[in-house]
Amino acid sequence: MSAPTLDRPVPDETALQQQFDATIAADHRIEPRDWMPEGYRKGLIRQIAQHAHSEIIGMQPEGDWLLAAPSLRRKAILLAKVQDEAGHGLYLYSAAETLGADRADLTDKLIERKQKYSSIFNYPTLTYADVGVIGWLVDGAAICNQVPLCRSSYGPYARAMIRVCKEESFHQRQGYELLMTMMRGTDAQRAMVQDAVDRWWWPSLMMFGPPDDDSPNSAQSMAWGVKRHTNDELRQRFVDMSVPQAEVLGVTLPDPELAPDPETGRYRFGPIDWSEFKQVLAGNGPCNDERIARRRAARDDNAWVTEAATAYADKHAAVGA
Amino acid sequence: MAHEETVYEALDHAHGGEGQWAFGTGFDEPLAGVDTTVPEGIDPADLGAYCLMLGDDALVLCQRLTQWVTNAPELEEEVALANCGLDLLGQARLLLARAGSVGVLGRSRERATASIPDEDALAYFRDPDEFRHSGLVEAPNGDFGQTVVRLLAASAWRVALFARLRESRDPVLAAIAAKGVPELTYHRDHAARWVLRLGDGTPESHRRTQAGVDAVWPLLADLFTATDVETRLTAAGVAVDPAELLDEVRDVLTLVLERATLTVPEWPAPQPSRGRAGDHGPESAVLIAELQATAREHPAATW
């Protein structure tokens, strides 16, 4: 951060830490100008950037169907949705910038694979049913993850999340509605929906991150109020929510061990293949290279546009001055 | 944390209401509830053919702009180009639905099942030679400079037309035009601002944008000659003779290019439109095949 201004006394770090701790303890918000521990700042930048990258990379799997959407209404819905995702990326990069990060730098880190994004977007979209299943399951999982973040201790992130969650919940209903329509259609459409559910169910469960006993950043994030629930708690909620929705839809979730637990009233589910998760996270998923290559091309092939806009702004600022 | 017991209840409780959303989850035909009676003295076949020309222009340009989504220079531009695409898609849906409402469906209705609405029958079940879009919108995007030059030209033409069509004797067409004018004015403004930045930016951006201008200019030739349909509908007070748009479009483009320090090429001599006659370049076949791929693969499906 910047050096203290001239005459102001250098504040006592212990006092600042106490004030920060008191704000967190009272469940109040930390705002950009407030003092915060360096670990809190860095952790937040990492989390928010990863979230922003996920929105931007997440435009691609569904974006691949924009030109070939099967009706004009579905095209409009999908184009508006993908546009919303770009908007979410923008709010989130802006939230990261309130912590001193720079969007161009974060984009470079994404392209150079120094920062991650949600692994789910490294799977391909094979049929139009994938668009519906992404809305239902992937956006559904994202909502489970993100609703608690509306109460994140960091103000700009929490406020961004409120808007993002409203839009995500709308996308989820649209995705589910597409699937309902397809299930009322032809046998081929029903088969497409089931196939998409089979492919996306387990990766959706992995979206909540590693199990609690293997989640390196969780404990500190919980203590700081950046994160509100553990990965396993959120995953369980998602399963409990999705099972009845799958029944209404008329699809089978691809887990023979999925069953209600009479003691807890929740659903038990089978073991998750974490080796797959780690493979995809390590960059070896089906579409990792393609996703990053698209962003790299968008940056590099269009660098001349950004340079021109900057040159134009400089020129005209100088004229105006 | 009781209010988070179910995330949906929490969301609805805290931030309820969905009136701000552009697209609901129900299906509305674009012209649902609208009186689609054709006023006396207007030939429905001509009216439908005219709506196809204008609807196809919008649909094809929407496809072109959509190709930038996930590839644009800035995130703001992903949003902006998607937004222009959505506006054009909305115009296309209304115009194709208007063509369908007067029975102009060509061979599409023989191919599309009864459950497919007219707008989709027309978009997805016509062959490329049944499309009536202009050569200006079908041309590939080129680089970002050429894309914004084409968007500027297409929206300058269309806003000039739609402003006049607000007085059309067909009330449905007049209403579609009135809705479109502010949208197209925004597109024209957005494109013009980019042409200024790129033309007067760096030597490279100037060179690229000049090349874009030079590539787009010949495509302006066939925008200003009326087809027989347009001539008859202009006489009936429904359409506008595109020759009437020439001065305005040329003035707008010249103004923007000069301000952008770009060279304004010689205006191409007007000629009859090939696109309006269904004679398109090979790029159109590719674009339309991609547009229609899913719908045609599952002709009996409902979406």
Coordinates of C-alpha atoms in Angstrom, one line a residue:
Chain A
M1 CA 0.0 0.0 0.0
S2 CA 1.0 3.7 -0.3
A3 CA 3.2 5.3 2.3
P4 CA 1.4 7.3 5.0
T5 CA 0.8 10.9 4.1
L6 CA 3.1 13.6 5.4
D7 CA 2.1 14.8 8.8
R8 CA -0.4 12.1 9.8
P9 CA 1.0 9.9 12.6
V10 CA 1.8 6.4 11.6
P11 CA -1.0 4.3 13.1
D12 CA -0.2 1.6 15.5
E13 CA -0.6 -1.7 13.7
T14 CA -1.8 -3.5 16.8
A15 CA -4.6 -1.0 17.2
L16 CA -5.5 -1.4 13.5
Q17 CA -5.5 -5.2 13.8
Q18 CA -7.8 -4.9 16.9
Q19 CA -10.2 -2.7 15.0
F20 CA -10.2 -5.1 12.1
D21 CA -10.8 -8.1 14.4
A22 CA -13.6 -6.2 16.1
T23 CA -15.3 -5.4 12.7
I24 CA -15.1 -9.1 11.7
A25 CA -16.4 -10.2 15.1
A26 CA -19.3 -7.8 14.9
D27 CA -20.1 -9.2 11.4
H28 CA -19.7 -5.8 9.9
R29 CA -18.1 -5.1 6.5
I30 CA -14.5 -4.3 5.7
E31 CA -14.4 -1.5 3.0
P32 CA -11.6 -0.7 0.6
R33 CA -10.2 2.2 2.6
D34 CA -10.1 0.2 5.8
W35 CA -6.9 -1.3 7.1
M36 CA -6.7 -5.0 6.6
P37 CA -4.1 -7.7 7.2
E38 CA -2.0 -8.5 4.1
G39 CA -3.1 -12.1 4.2
Y40 CA -6.8 -11.0 4.1
R41 CA -6.1 -8.8 1.1
K42 CA -4.1 -11.4 -0.8
G43 CA -6.5 -14.2 0.0
L44 CA -9.4 -12.1 -1.2
I45 CA -7.7 -11.1 -4.4
R46 CA -7.0 -14.7 -5.1
Q47 CA -10.6 -15.8 -4.4
I48 CA -12.2 -12.9 -6.3
A49 CA -9.9 -13.2 -9.3
Q50 CA -10.5 -16.9 -9.5
H51 CA -14.2 -16.2 -9.4
A52 CA -13.9 -13.5 -12.1
H53 CA -11.9 -15.8 -14.3
S54 CA -14.5 -18.5 -13.8
E55 CA -17.2 -16.1 -15.1
I56 CA -15.1 -15.2 -18.2
I57 CA -14.0 -18.7 -19.0
G58 CA -17.5 -19.9 -18.2
M59 CA -18.8 -17.9 -21.2
Q60 CA -17.1 -20.3 -23.6
P61 CA -18.8 -23.7 -23.1
E62 CA -22.3 -22.2 -23.5
G63 CA -21.0 -19.6 -25.9
D64 CA -20.1 -22.4 -28.3
W65 CA -23.9 -22.9 -28.9
L66 CA -24.7 -19.2 -29.5
L67 CA -24.6 -19.5 -33.3
A68 CA -26.4 -22.8 -33.4
A69 CA -29.1 -22.3 -30.8
P70 CA -32.2 -24.2 -31.9
S71 CA -34.7 -21.4 -31.8
L72 CA -34.6 -17.6 -31.8
R73 CA -36.0 -17.4 -28.3
R74 CA -33.3 -19.8 -27.0
K75 CA -30.7 -17.8 -28.9
A76 CA -31.9 -14.6 -27.2
I77 CA -31.9 -16.3 -23.7
L78 CA -28.4 -17.7 -24.2
L79 CA -26.9 -14.5 -25.6
A80 CA -28.3 -12.6 -22.7
K81 CA -26.9 -15.1 -20.3
V82 CA -23.5 -15.2 -21.8
Q83 CA -23.6 -11.4 -21.7
D84 CA -24.5 -11.5 -18.0
E85 CA -21.5 -13.6 -17.4
A86 CA -19.2 -11.0 -19.0
G87 CA -20.9 -8.5 -16.7
H88 CA -20.3 -10.7 -13.6
G89 CA -16.6 -10.9 -14.6
L90 CA -16.5 -7.1 -14.8
Y91 CA -18.0 -6.5 -11.4
L92 CA -15.7 -9.1 -9.9
Y93 CA -12.5 -7.7 -11.5
S94 CA -13.7 -4.3 -10.2
A95 CA -14.1 -5.7 -6.7
A96 CA -10.5 -7.1 -7.0
E97 CA -9.3 -3.7 -8.1
T98 CA -10.6 -2.1 -4.9
L99 CA -8.0 -4.3 -3.2
G100 CA -5.2 -2.9 -5.3
A101 CA -5.2 -5.6 -8.1
D102 CA -5.2 -4.6 -11.8
R103 CA -7.5 -6.3 -14.3
A104 CA -5.0 -6.6 -17.1
D105 CA -2.5 -8.1 -14.7
L106 CA -5.1 -10.6 -13.4
T107 CA -6.0 -11.5 -17.0
D108 CA -2.3 -12.1 -17.7
K109 CA -2.1 -14.4 -14.7
L110 CA -5.2 -16.4 -16.0
I111 CA -3.6 -16.7 -19.4
E112 CA -0.2 -17.7 -18.0
R113 CA -2.1 -20.2 -15.8
K114 CA -0.8 -18.6 -12.6
Q115 CA -4.4 -18.2 -11.3
K116 CA -7.1 -20.8 -11.6
Y117 CA -10.8 -20.8 -12.5
S118 CA -13.5 -23.3 -11.8
S119 CA -12.6 -26.7 -13.3
I120 CA -16.1 -27.3 -14.4
F121 CA -15.6 -25.1 -17.5
N122 CA -12.9 -27.5 -18.8
Y123 CA -15.6 -29.9 -19.9
P124 CA -17.0 -29.7 -23.4
T125 CA -20.7 -29.0 -24.3
L126 CA -21.7 -31.8 -26.6
T127 CA -25.4 -31.1 -27.2
Y128 CA -27.9 -28.3 -26.6
A129 CA -29.0 -30.2 -23.5
D130 CA -25.7 -29.2 -22.0
V131 CA -26.8 -25.6 -22.0
G132 CA -29.8 -26.6 -19.9
V133 CA -27.8 -28.8 -17.6
I134 CA -25.2 -26.1 -17.1
G135 CA -28.0 -23.7 -16.1
W136 CA -29.6 -26.2 -13.7
L137 CA -26.6 -27.9 -12.1
V138 CA -23.6 -25.7 -12.7
D139 CA -25.4 -22.4 -12.0
G140 CA -27.3 -24.2 -9.2
A141 CA -24.0 -25.2 -7.6
A142 CA -22.6 -21.7 -8.1
I143 CA -25.6 -20.3 -6.3
C144 CA -25.1 -22.6 -3.4
N145 CA -21.5 -21.4 -3.2
Q146 CA -22.3 -17.7 -3.7
V147 CA -25.4 -16.9 -1.7
P148 CA -23.4 -17.1 1.5
L149 CA -20.9 -14.8 -0.1
C150 CA -23.5 -12.1 -0.2
R151 CA -22.6 -11.8 3.5
S152 CA -18.8 -11.9 2.9
S153 CA -17.0 -9.6 5.3
Y154 CA -15.5 -7.7 2.3
G155 CA -18.1 -5.1 1.3
P156 CA -17.5 -4.8 -2.5
Y157 CA -17.4 -8.5 -2.9
A158 CA -20.6 -9.0 -0.9
R159 CA -22.4 -6.4 -2.9
A160 CA -21.2 -7.8 -6.2
M161 CA -22.4 -11.2 -5.1
I162 CA -25.9 -10.0 -4.5
R163 CA -26.3 -8.9 -8.1
V164 CA -24.5 -12.0 -9.4
C165 CA -26.7 -14.3 -7.4
K166 CA -29.9 -12.7 -8.6
E167 CA -28.8 -13.2 -12.2
E168 CA -27.5 -16.7 -11.6
S169 CA -30.8 -17.8 -10.0
F170 CA -32.6 -16.6 -13.1
H171 CA -30.2 -18.5 -15.3
Q172 CA -30.8 -21.6 -13.3
R173 CA -34.5 -21.4 -13.7
Q174 CA -34.1 -20.8 -17.5
G175 CA -31.8 -23.8 -17.7
Y176 CA -34.3 -26.0 -15.8
E177 CA -37.1 -24.7 -18.0
L178 CA -35.1 -25.7 -21.2
L179 CA -34.7 -29.2 -19.7
M180 CA -38.4 -29.5 -18.9
T181 CA -39.2 -28.5 -22.4
M182 CA -36.8 -31.0 -23.9
M183 CA -38.1 -33.8 -21.6
R184 CA -41.6 -33.1 -23.1
G185 CA -40.1 -33.3 -26.6
T186 CA -38.8 -36.3 -28.6
D187 CA -37.1 -39.5 -27.3
A188 CA -33.9 -38.1 -28.8
Q189 CA -34.2 -35.0 -26.7
R190 CA -34.9 -36.9 -23.5
A191 CA -31.9 -39.1 -24.2
M192 CA -29.8 -35.9 -24.7
V193 CA -30.9 -34.5 -21.4
Q194 CA -30.1 -37.8 -19.5
D195 CA -26.7 -38.0 -21.2
A196 CA -25.9 -34.4 -20.3
V197 CA -26.9 -35.0 -16.7
D198 CA -24.7 -38.1 -16.6
R199 CA -21.7 -36.1 -17.8
W200 CA -22.2 -33.0 -15.6
W201 CA -23.5 -34.4 -12.3
W202 CA -20.1 -35.4 -10.8
P203 CA -18.2 -32.4 -12.0
S204 CA -20.9 -30.2 -10.5
L205 CA -20.3 -31.9 -7.1
M206 CA -16.6 -31.1 -7.5
M207 CA -17.4 -27.4 -7.9
F208 CA -17.6 -27.1 -4.1
G209 CA -13.9 -27.9 -3.9
P210 CA -12.0 -30.5 -2.1
P211 CA -13.4 -32.2 1.0
D212 CA -13.1 -30.2 4.3
D213 CA -10.2 -32.3 5.6
D214 CA -8.2 -31.5 2.4
S215 CA -9.0 -27.8 1.8
P216 CA -5.9 -25.7 2.6
N217 CA -7.4 -22.2 2.5
S218 CA -10.8 -22.9 4.1
A219 CA -10.1 -22.4 7.8
Q220 CA -8.6 -18.9 7.5
S221 CA -11.3 -17.9 5.1
M222 CA -14.0 -19.0 7.5
A223 CA -12.3 -17.2 10.4
W224 CA -12.1 -14.0 8.4
G225 CA -15.8 -14.2 7.4
V226 CA -14.8 -14.3 3.7
K227 CA -16.3 -17.8 3.5
R228 CA -19.3 -18.8 5.5
H229 CA -19.8 -22.5 5.1
T230 CA -17.4 -25.4 4.5
N231 CA -17.1 -27.1 1.1
D232 CA -18.8 -30.3 2.4
E233 CA -21.7 -28.4 3.9
L234 CA -22.4 -26.6 0.7
R235 CA -22.1 -29.8 -1.4
Q236 CA -24.6 -31.5 0.8
R237 CA -27.1 -28.7 0.4
F238 CA -26.7 -28.8 -3.3
V239 CA -27.4 -32.6 -3.4
D240 CA -30.4 -32.2 -1.1
M241 CA -31.8 -29.5 -3.4
S242 CA -31.1 -31.2 -6.7
V243 CA -32.5 -34.7 -6.0
P244 CA -36.2 -33.6 -5.9
Q245 CA -35.6 -31.4 -8.9
A246 CA -34.2 -34.4 -10.8
E247 CA -37.3 -36.4 -9.9
V248 CA -39.6 -33.7 -11.2
L249 CA -37.6 -33.5 -14.4
G250 CA -37.7 -37.3 -14.8
V251 CA -33.9 -37.9 -15.0
T252 CA -31.7 -40.3 -13.1
L253 CA -28.7 -38.9 -11.3
P254 CA -25.7 -41.2 -12.1
D255 CA -25.0 -42.3 -8.5
P256 CA -26.3 -45.8 -7.4
E257 CA -25.5 -44.9 -3.8
L258 CA -27.7 -41.8 -3.8
A259 CA -30.4 -42.4 -1.2
P260 CA -32.2 -40.6 1.6
D261 CA -30.7 -41.0 5.1
P262 CA -33.7 -41.5 7.4
E263 CA -31.7 -40.3 10.4
T264 CA -30.6 -37.0 9.0
G265 CA -33.3 -36.4 6.4
R266 CA -30.6 -35.6 4.0
Y267 CA -29.2 -37.5 1.0
R268 CA -26.2 -39.8 1.2
F269 CA -24.2 -39.9 -2.0
G270 CA -21.3 -42.0 -3.4
P271 CA -17.6 -41.2 -3.3
I272 CA -16.3 -38.4 -5.6
D273 CA -13.4 -39.3 -7.9
W274 CA -11.0 -36.7 -6.6
S275 CA -8.3 -37.9 -8.9
E276 CA -10.3 -36.7 -11.9
F277 CA -10.8 -33.3 -10.1
K278 CA -7.0 -33.0 -9.6
Q279 CA -6.3 -34.0 -13.2
V280 CA -8.6 -31.3 -14.5
L281 CA -7.4 -28.7 -12.0
A282 CA -3.8 -29.5 -13.0
G283 CA -4.7 -28.5 -16.6
N284 CA -5.4 -31.9 -18.0
G285 CA -9.1 -31.7 -18.5
P286 CA -10.7 -32.1 -22.0
C287 CA -10.8 -28.3 -22.8
N288 CA -8.2 -26.6 -20.6
D289 CA -5.9 -25.6 -23.5
E290 CA -8.7 -24.5 -25.7
R291 CA -10.3 -22.3 -23.0
I292 CA -7.0 -20.5 -22.3
A293 CA -6.1 -20.3 -26.0
R294 CA -9.3 -18.4 -26.7
R295 CA -8.5 -15.8 -24.0
R296 CA -4.9 -15.5 -25.1
A297 CA -6.1 -14.9 -28.7
A298 CA -8.6 -12.3 -27.6
R299 CA -5.9 -10.4 -25.7
D300 CA -3.1 -10.8 -28.3
D301 CA -4.9 -10.5 -31.6
N302 CA -6.7 -7.4 -30.3
A303 CA -3.9 -5.7 -28.5
W304 CA -3.8 -3.1 -31.3
V305 CA -7.3 -2.1 -30.4
T306 CA -6.5 -1.4 -26.8
E307 CA -3.4 0.4 -27.8
A308 CA -5.3 2.6 -30.2
A309 CA -8.0 3.4 -27.6
T310 CA -5.3 4.4 -25.1
A311 CA -3.5 6.5 -27.7
Y312 CA -6.7 8.2 -28.7
A313 CA -7.6 9.0 -25.1
D314 CA -4.1 10.4 -24.5
K315 CA -4.2 12.5 -27.6
H316 CA -7.6 14.0 -26.8
A317 CA -6.8 14.5 -23.1
A318 CA -3.8 16.5 -24.2
V319 CA -5.8 18.6 -26.6
G320 CA -8.4 19.3 -23.9
A321 CA -5.8 20.2 -21.3
Chain B
M1 CA -28.1 -18.1 9.5
A2 CA -31.6 -19.5 9.6
H3 CA -32.5 -17.4 6.6
E4 CA -30.0 -19.5 4.5
E5 CA -31.7 -22.7 5.3
T6 CA -32.5 -23.1 1.7
V7 CA -30.6 -20.9 -0.6
Y8 CA -33.5 -20.2 -2.9
E9 CA -35.7 -19.0 -0.1
A10 CA -32.8 -16.8 1.1
L11 CA -32.4 -15.4 -2.3
D12 CA -36.0 -14.7 -2.9
H13 CA -36.5 -13.3 0.6
A14 CA -33.5 -11.0 0.4
H15 CA -33.7 -9.9 -3.2
G16 CA -37.2 -10.9 -4.5
G17 CA -38.9 -9.7 -7.6
E18 CA -37.9 -10.5 -11.1
G19 CA -39.6 -7.7 -13.0
Q20 CA -36.2 -6.4 -14.2
W21 CA -35.5 -9.5 -16.3
A22 CA -35.5 -9.3 -20.0
F23 CA -36.6 -12.9 -20.7
G24 CA -39.1 -14.8 -18.6
T25 CA -39.4 -18.5 -18.5
G26 CA -42.7 -18.7 -20.4
F27 CA -43.0 -18.6 -24.2
D28 CA -44.4 -15.5 -25.8
E29 CA -44.8 -15.3 -29.5
P30 CA -43.1 -12.0 -30.4
L31 CA -46.4 -10.5 -31.7
A32 CA -48.6 -12.1 -29.1
G33 CA -51.6 -9.8 -28.4
V34 CA -50.9 -7.6 -31.3
D35 CA -53.6 -6.9 -34.0
T36 CA -51.9 -8.2 -37.1
T37 CA -54.7 -7.2 -39.6
V38 CA -53.2 -5.9 -42.8
P39 CA -54.6 -2.4 -43.6
E40 CA -56.6 -2.2 -46.9
G41 CA -54.6 -1.5 -50.1
I42 CA -51.5 -3.3 -48.9
D43 CA -50.4 -6.5 -50.6
P44 CA -49.7 -9.0 -47.8
A45 CA -47.2 -10.9 -50.0
D46 CA -45.2 -7.7 -50.6
L47 CA -45.4 -6.8 -46.9
G48 CA -44.1 -10.2 -45.9
A49 CA -41.3 -10.1 -48.5
Y50 CA -40.2 -6.7 -47.2
C51 CA -40.3 -7.9 -43.6
L52 CA -38.1 -10.8 -44.6
M53 CA -35.5 -8.5 -46.1
L54 CA -35.3 -6.4 -43.0
G55 CA -35.5 -9.3 -40.6
D56 CA -32.8 -11.3 -42.4
D57 CA -30.5 -8.3 -42.3
A58 CA -30.9 -8.2 -38.5
L59 CA -30.6 -12.0 -38.0
V60 CA -27.5 -12.3 -40.2
L61 CA -25.8 -9.3 -38.6
C62 CA -26.7 -10.7 -35.2
Q63 CA -24.8 -13.9 -36.1
R64 CA -21.8 -11.9 -37.2
L65 CA -21.7 -9.8 -34.0
T66 CA -22.2 -13.0 -31.9
Q67 CA -19.0 -14.4 -33.4
W68 CA -17.1 -11.8 -31.3
V69 CA -18.6 -13.0 -28.0
T70 CA -15.7 -14.6 -26.0
N71 CA -13.2 -13.1 -28.5
A72 CA -13.6 -9.4 -28.1
P73 CA -10.8 -6.9 -27.3
E74 CA -12.3 -6.0 -23.9
L75 CA -14.9 -7.4 -21.6
E76 CA -16.9 -4.2 -22.0
E77 CA -16.9 -5.0 -25.7
E78 CA -18.2 -8.5 -25.2
V79 CA -21.1 -6.9 -23.4
A80 CA -21.6 -4.2 -26.0
L81 CA -21.5 -6.4 -29.0
A82 CA -23.8 -9.0 -27.4
N83 CA -26.1 -6.2 -26.6
C84 CA -26.2 -5.0 -30.2
G85 CA -26.7 -8.6 -31.3
L86 CA -29.6 -9.0 -28.8
D87 CA -31.3 -5.8 -30.1
L88 CA -31.0 -7.1 -33.7
L89 CA -32.2 -10.5 -32.7
G90 CA -35.3 -8.9 -31.2
Q91 CA -35.9 -6.9 -34.4
A92 CA -35.4 -10.1 -36.5
R93 CA -37.9 -12.0 -34.4
L94 CA -40.6 -9.3 -34.7
L95 CA -40.0 -8.9 -38.5
L96 CA -40.0 -12.7 -39.2
A97 CA -43.1 -13.1 -37.1
R98 CA -44.7 -10.2 -39.0
A99 CA -43.9 -12.0 -42.3
G100 CA -45.4 -15.2 -40.9
S101 CA -48.5 -13.4 -39.7
V102 CA -49.3 -12.3 -43.3
G103 CA -48.7 -15.8 -44.6
V104 CA -45.2 -15.3 -46.2
L105 CA -43.5 -18.5 -45.1
G106 CA -42.1 -19.8 -48.4
R107 CA -41.2 -23.4 -48.3
S108 CA -40.4 -23.3 -44.6
R109 CA -43.8 -24.3 -43.4
E110 CA -43.6 -27.5 -45.5
R111 CA -40.4 -28.5 -43.6
A112 CA -41.1 -27.2 -40.1
T113 CA -43.5 -29.1 -37.9
A114 CA -46.7 -27.4 -36.8
S115 CA -45.4 -26.8 -33.3
I116 CA -42.6 -24.6 -34.5
P117 CA -43.6 -20.9 -34.5
D118 CA -43.4 -18.9 -37.7
E119 CA -40.3 -17.0 -36.6
D120 CA -38.4 -20.2 -36.2
A121 CA -39.8 -21.8 -39.3
L122 CA -38.5 -18.9 -41.3
A123 CA -35.1 -18.7 -39.5
Y124 CA -34.4 -22.4 -39.5
F125 CA -36.3 -24.0 -42.3
R126 CA -35.6 -21.8 -45.3
D127 CA -32.8 -22.6 -47.6
P128 CA -30.0 -20.0 -48.2
D129 CA -31.4 -18.8 -51.5
E130 CA -34.7 -18.0 -49.7
F131 CA -32.9 -15.5 -47.4
R132 CA -33.1 -11.8 -48.4
H133 CA -30.3 -10.1 -46.5
S134 CA -27.9 -7.7 -48.1
G135 CA -24.3 -8.4 -49.0
L136 CA -23.2 -5.8 -46.3
V137 CA -24.3 -7.9 -43.4
E138 CA -23.2 -11.3 -44.8
A139 CA -19.6 -10.3 -45.3
P140 CA -17.2 -11.9 -42.7
N141 CA -16.2 -9.8 -39.8
G142 CA -12.6 -9.3 -40.6
D143 CA -10.7 -7.7 -37.7
F144 CA -12.2 -5.5 -35.1
G145 CA -11.7 -2.4 -37.2
Q146 CA -13.6 -3.8 -40.2
T147 CA -16.3 -5.1 -37.8
V148 CA -17.0 -1.6 -36.4
V149 CA -16.9 0.0 -39.8
R150 CA -19.5 -2.5 -41.0
L151 CA -21.6 -2.0 -37.9
L152 CA -21.4 1.8 -38.5
A153 CA -22.5 1.5 -42.1
A154 CA -25.2 -1.1 -41.4
S155 CA -26.7 0.8 -38.4
A156 CA -26.5 4.2 -40.2
W157 CA -28.5 2.7 -43.1
R158 CA -31.0 1.0 -40.8
V159 CA -31.5 3.9 -38.5
A160 CA -32.2 6.1 -41.5
L161 CA -34.7 3.6 -42.7
F162 CA -36.4 2.8 -39.4
A163 CA -36.8 6.5 -38.6
R164 CA -38.9 6.8 -41.7
L165 CA -40.7 3.5 -41.3
R166 CA -42.2 4.9 -38.1
E167 CA -44.7 6.5 -40.4
S168 CA -45.5 3.2 -42.3
R169 CA -49.1 2.5 -43.1
D170 CA -48.6 -0.9 -41.6
P171 CA -49.0 -0.3 -37.9
V172 CA -47.1 -3.4 -36.9
L173 CA -44.1 -2.4 -39.1
A174 CA -44.3 1.2 -37.8
A175 CA -44.3 -0.1 -34.2
I176 CA -41.3 -2.4 -34.9
A177 CA -39.5 0.6 -36.4
A178 CA -40.3 2.9 -33.5
K179 CA -38.9 0.3 -31.1
G180 CA -35.8 -0.1 -33.2
V181 CA -34.8 3.5 -33.7
P182 CA -33.3 4.1 -30.2
E183 CA -31.5 0.7 -30.3
L184 CA -30.0 1.4 -33.7
T185 CA -29.0 4.9 -32.8
Y186 CA -27.0 3.4 -29.9
H187 CA -25.4 0.9 -32.2
R188 CA -24.4 3.7 -34.7
D189 CA -23.0 5.8 -31.9
H190 CA -21.1 2.9 -30.4
A191 CA -19.6 2.0 -33.8
A192 CA -18.8 5.6 -34.6
R193 CA -16.9 6.1 -31.4
W194 CA -14.8 3.0 -32.2
V195 CA -14.1 4.2 -35.7
L196 CA -12.9 7.6 -34.2
R197 CA -10.6 5.8 -31.7
L198 CA -9.2 3.4 -34.2
G199 CA -8.9 5.8 -37.1
D200 CA -7.2 8.5 -35.0
G201 CA -5.4 6.0 -32.6
T202 CA -2.1 4.5 -33.6
P203 CA -0.6 4.1 -37.1
E204 CA -1.5 0.4 -37.0
S205 CA -5.1 1.0 -36.0
H206 CA -5.4 3.7 -38.7
R207 CA -4.0 1.4 -41.3
R208 CA -6.2 -1.5 -40.3
T209 CA -9.4 0.6 -40.1
Q210 CA -8.7 2.2 -43.5
A211 CA -8.4 -1.3 -44.8
G212 CA -11.7 -2.1 -43.2
V213 CA -13.3 0.9 -44.8
D214 CA -11.9 -0.1 -48.2
A215 CA -13.3 -3.6 -47.7
V216 CA -16.8 -2.4 -46.6
W217 CA -17.3 0.4 -49.1
P218 CA -18.1 -1.7 -52.2
L219 CA -20.8 -3.5 -50.2
L220 CA -22.7 -0.2 -50.0
A221 CA -23.5 -0.3 -53.7
D222 CA -26.5 -2.5 -53.5
L223 CA -28.2 -0.8 -50.5
F224 CA -29.8 2.0 -52.3
T225 CA -31.7 0.5 -55.3
A226 CA -35.3 -0.4 -54.7
T227 CA -36.6 -3.9 -55.5
D228 CA -40.0 -4.2 -57.1
V229 CA -41.4 -5.0 -53.8
E230 CA -40.0 -1.9 -52.2
T231 CA -41.2 0.2 -55.1
R232 CA -44.8 -1.0 -54.8
L233 CA -44.8 -0.8 -51.0
T234 CA -43.3 2.7 -51.2
A235 CA -46.2 3.8 -53.4
A236 CA -48.6 2.2 -50.9
G237 CA -47.1 4.2 -48.0
V238 CA -45.7 1.1 -46.3
A239 CA -42.0 1.0 -47.2
V240 CA -39.3 3.6 -47.9
D241 CA -37.5 3.8 -51.2
P242 CA -33.9 3.1 -50.2
A243 CA -32.7 5.7 -52.6
E244 CA -34.1 8.2 -50.2
L245 CA -31.6 7.1 -47.5
L246 CA -28.5 7.7 -49.6
D247 CA -27.8 11.3 -48.6
E248 CA -28.2 10.8 -44.9
V249 CA -26.1 7.6 -44.9
R250 CA -23.4 9.2 -47.0
D251 CA -23.3 12.3 -44.8
V252 CA -23.1 10.3 -41.5
L253 CA -20.3 8.0 -42.8
T254 CA -18.4 10.9 -44.4
L255 CA -18.6 12.9 -41.2
V256 CA -17.4 10.0 -39.0
L257 CA -14.6 9.0 -41.3
E258 CA -13.3 12.5 -41.8
R259 CA -13.3 13.1 -38.0
A260 CA -11.4 9.8 -37.7
T261 CA -8.7 11.1 -40.1
L262 CA -9.7 8.2 -42.5
T263 CA -9.9 8.6 -46.3
V264 CA -13.5 8.4 -47.6
P265 CA -13.4 6.2 -50.7
E266 CA -15.4 7.2 -53.8
W267 CA -19.0 6.3 -53.3
P268 CA -19.8 3.1 -55.2
A269 CA -22.4 3.4 -58.0
P270 CA -25.8 2.1 -56.9
Q271 CA -26.8 -1.2 -58.4
P272 CA -29.6 -3.7 -57.9
S273 CA -29.2 -5.8 -54.8
R274 CA -28.2 -9.4 -55.3
G275 CA -28.9 -10.3 -51.7
R276 CA -32.5 -9.1 -51.8
A277 CA -32.9 -11.5 -54.8
G278 CA -31.5 -14.4 -52.8
D279 CA -28.2 -14.4 -54.6
H280 CA -25.6 -14.6 -51.8
G281 CA -22.0 -15.3 -51.5
P282 CA -20.5 -18.6 -50.2
E283 CA -20.1 -17.1 -46.7
S284 CA -23.9 -17.0 -46.4
A285 CA -24.3 -20.7 -46.9
V286 CA -21.8 -21.4 -44.1
L287 CA -23.4 -18.9 -41.8
I288 CA -26.9 -20.2 -42.4
A289 CA -25.8 -23.8 -42.1
E290 CA -24.4 -23.0 -38.7
L291 CA -27.5 -21.1 -37.7
Q292 CA -29.8 -24.0 -38.6
A293 CA -27.6 -27.0 -37.7
T294 CA -29.3 -28.0 -34.4
A295 CA -32.9 -27.2 -35.5
R296 CA -32.5 -29.2 -38.7
E297 CA -30.9 -32.1 -36.9
H298 CA -34.0 -32.5 -34.8
P299 CA -36.9 -31.3 -36.9
A300 CA -39.5 -32.9 -34.7
A301 CA -38.1 -31.4 -31.5
T302 CA -39.6 -28.6 -29.4
W303 CA -37.3 -26.2 -27.7

